[in-house]
Coordinates of C-alpha atoms in Angstrom, one line a residue:
M1 CA -11.0 16.7 -8.1
S2 CA -9.7 20.2 -8.7
S3 CA -6.4 18.7 -9.9
F4 CA -8.3 16.5 -12.4
I5 CA -10.1 19.6 -13.7
Q6 CA -6.9 21.6 -14.0
Q7 CA -5.2 18.8 -15.9
Y8 CA -8.2 18.6 -18.3
R9 CA -8.2 22.3 -18.9
S10 CA -4.5 22.2 -19.6
A11 CA -4.9 19.3 -22.0
I12 CA -7.8 21.0 -23.8
R13 CA -5.7 24.1 -24.4
E14 CA -2.9 22.0 -25.9
F15 CA -5.3 19.7 -27.8
P16 CA -8.6 21.5 -28.5
Q17 CA -10.1 18.6 -30.5
Q18 CA -9.7 16.2 -27.5
G19 CA -12.9 14.6 -26.2
V20 CA -14.3 14.6 -22.7
W21 CA -12.6 13.0 -19.7
A22 CA -14.4 11.0 -17.0
D23 CA -13.7 10.2 -13.4
E24 CA -16.3 8.1 -11.6
K25 CA -16.0 6.7 -8.2
Q26 CA -18.5 4.6 -6.2
V27 CA -18.5 2.8 -2.9
D28 CA -20.9 -0.1 -2.2
V29 CA -21.5 -1.9 1.0
I30 CA -21.0 -5.7 0.5
S31 CA -21.5 -6.8 4.1
N32 CA -22.5 -4.9 7.2
R33 CA -22.5 -7.0 10.3
A34 CA -21.6 -6.5 13.9
N35 CA -18.0 -7.7 13.4
L36 CA -17.5 -7.1 9.6
L37 CA -18.0 -4.2 7.3
S38 CA -16.9 -5.0 3.7
L39 CA -16.8 -2.3 1.1
Q40 CA -16.3 -2.3 -2.7
Y41 CA -14.6 0.9 -4.1
S42 CA -15.1 1.1 -7.9
H43 CA -13.2 3.7 -9.9
Y44 CA -13.5 4.4 -13.7
W45 CA -11.5 7.1 -15.4
Y46 CA -10.7 8.2 -18.9
T47 CA -8.2 11.0 -19.6
G48 CA -8.0 10.9 -23.4
G49 CA -5.6 7.9 -23.8
A50 CA -5.9 4.8 -25.9
H51 CA -8.6 3.4 -23.5
P52 CA -10.4 4.1 -20.3
N53 CA -9.2 2.5 -17.0
S54 CA -11.1 1.0 -14.1
S55 CA -10.3 -0.6 -10.8
R56 CA -12.1 -2.4 -8.0
T57 CA -10.8 -2.4 -4.5
Y58 CA -12.2 -4.3 -1.5
W59 CA -11.9 -3.1 2.1
N60 CA -12.8 -5.3 5.1
F61 CA -13.1 -3.7 8.5
N62 CA -14.0 -4.6 12.0
P63 CA -16.7 -1.8 12.6
Q64 CA -16.2 -2.0 16.4
T65 CA -12.5 -1.1 16.2
G66 CA -12.2 0.5 12.7
K67 CA -9.2 -1.8 12.0
P68 CA -8.8 -3.5 8.6
I69 CA -9.3 -7.2 8.5
R70 CA -6.4 -8.9 6.7
L71 CA -6.0 -12.5 5.6
S72 CA -3.7 -13.0 8.5
D73 CA -6.6 -12.1 10.8
L74 CA -8.9 -14.7 9.2
L75 CA -6.5 -17.5 8.5
V76 CA -4.0 -19.6 10.4
K77 CA -0.3 -18.8 10.5
G78 CA 1.5 -20.1 7.4
Y79 CA -1.7 -20.2 5.3
A80 CA -0.2 -18.7 2.2
P81 CA 1.3 -21.8 0.4
K82 CA -1.9 -23.8 0.8
L83 CA -4.2 -20.9 0.0
N84 CA -2.2 -20.1 -3.1
T85 CA -2.4 -23.7 -4.3
I86 CA -6.2 -23.7 -3.9
A87 CA -6.6 -20.3 -5.5
E88 CA -4.4 -21.1 -8.4
K89 CA -6.7 -23.9 -9.4
H90 CA -9.6 -21.4 -9.5
F91 CA -7.5 -18.9 -11.4
R92 CA -6.5 -21.5 -14.0
Q93 CA -10.2 -22.4 -14.4
V94 CA -11.3 -18.8 -14.9
R95 CA -8.5 -18.1 -17.3
K96 CA -8.8 -21.4 -19.1
L97 CA -5.2 -22.5 -18.5
A98 CA -3.9 -26.0 -18.3
A99 CA -2.6 -27.2 -14.9
N100 CA 1.0 -27.4 -16.1
E101 CA 1.0 -24.3 -18.4
S102 CA 3.4 -21.5 -17.4
L103 CA 1.6 -18.5 -16.1
N104 CA 4.2 -16.1 -17.4
R105 CA 4.3 -17.7 -20.9
A106 CA 0.5 -17.4 -20.9
G107 CA 0.9 -13.6 -20.5
F108 CA 0.7 -13.1 -16.8
W109 CA 3.2 -11.3 -14.6
F110 CA 3.7 -13.5 -11.5
E111 CA 7.1 -13.3 -9.8
K112 CA 9.1 -16.5 -10.6
D113 CA 6.1 -17.8 -12.5
Q114 CA 4.4 -18.6 -9.1
F115 CA 0.7 -17.7 -8.6
Q116 CA 0.0 -15.7 -5.5
V117 CA -3.3 -14.2 -4.2
N118 CA -3.3 -10.5 -3.7
T119 CA -4.6 -8.5 -0.7
N120 CA -7.7 -7.3 -2.7
F121 CA -10.3 -9.7 -1.3
V122 CA -13.8 -9.6 0.1
I123 CA -15.4 -12.0 2.6
S124 CA -18.6 -13.1 0.8
P125 CA -21.3 -15.4 2.0
Q126 CA -20.0 -18.2 -0.3
G127 CA -16.2 -17.7 0.2
L128 CA -13.3 -15.4 -0.3
I129 CA -13.3 -13.4 -3.5
F130 CA -10.0 -12.1 -4.9
F131 CA -10.0 -9.5 -7.6
F132 CA -7.0 -8.7 -9.8
N133 CA -7.4 -5.3 -11.6
P134 CA -6.2 -4.6 -15.2
Y135 CA -2.4 -4.1 -15.4
E136 CA -2.0 -5.9 -12.0
I137 CA -1.0 -9.3 -13.3
A138 CA -1.4 -9.0 -17.1
P139 CA -1.7 -6.4 -19.8
Y140 CA -4.8 -4.2 -20.1
A141 CA -6.2 -6.3 -22.9
S142 CA -6.4 -9.3 -20.6
G143 CA -8.8 -7.4 -18.4
S144 CA -9.5 -8.1 -14.7
T145 CA -9.7 -11.5 -13.0
E146 CA -12.1 -12.5 -10.2
I147 CA -11.8 -15.8 -8.4
Q148 CA -14.0 -17.1 -5.7
I149 CA -12.8 -19.8 -3.3
P150 CA -15.5 -21.6 -1.4
Y151 CA -15.0 -21.9 2.4
T152 CA -15.4 -25.6 2.1
E153 CA -12.0 -25.8 0.2
F154 CA -10.0 -24.1 2.9
Q155 CA -11.8 -24.8 6.2
N156 CA -8.6 -26.1 7.8
L157 CA -7.0 -22.7 7.2
I158 CA -9.7 -20.6 8.9
K159 CA -8.6 -19.3 12.2
D160 CA -11.5 -16.9 13.0
K161 CA -14.8 -18.3 12.0
T162 CA -16.7 -15.4 13.6
L163 CA -15.8 -13.3 10.7
L164 CA -17.5 -15.6 8.2
P165 CA -21.1 -15.0 7.3
P166 CA -23.7 -17.2 9.0
P167 CA -24.4 -20.5 7.1

């Protein structure tokens, strides 16, 4: 925080008419069970640019070991192609894109025009939620994207059902 304040003081000296800056951080508990602790870290900041910025990061941990829970802990080996196909349908619905429309021509930044889930996910009661922050897959003006994939759509990919919330 002291670096943030020092940068602000320096900017104010150079540009006295500049407005206020902001740096807000918050952590919320999404799930707290014997074998799963899911946290949401929200960050909002404004440093005098064209617009403020924000991000949301999810962390899933095993509270008994302190180790992070990754998709590879929850899902079977080789899950990625199938999960990406399922997730892409939800992404296209949320973003109102046709099934055959090029993601990159629609303004998104997916390598080789191929949709991929990221590692920013939370294990919710209804399914996995993936969150793409501004600038992660598209320009700031496109905003963030959240997709939820119900467990019923990828049950055959779930390796460790003990991590899922009780029905």
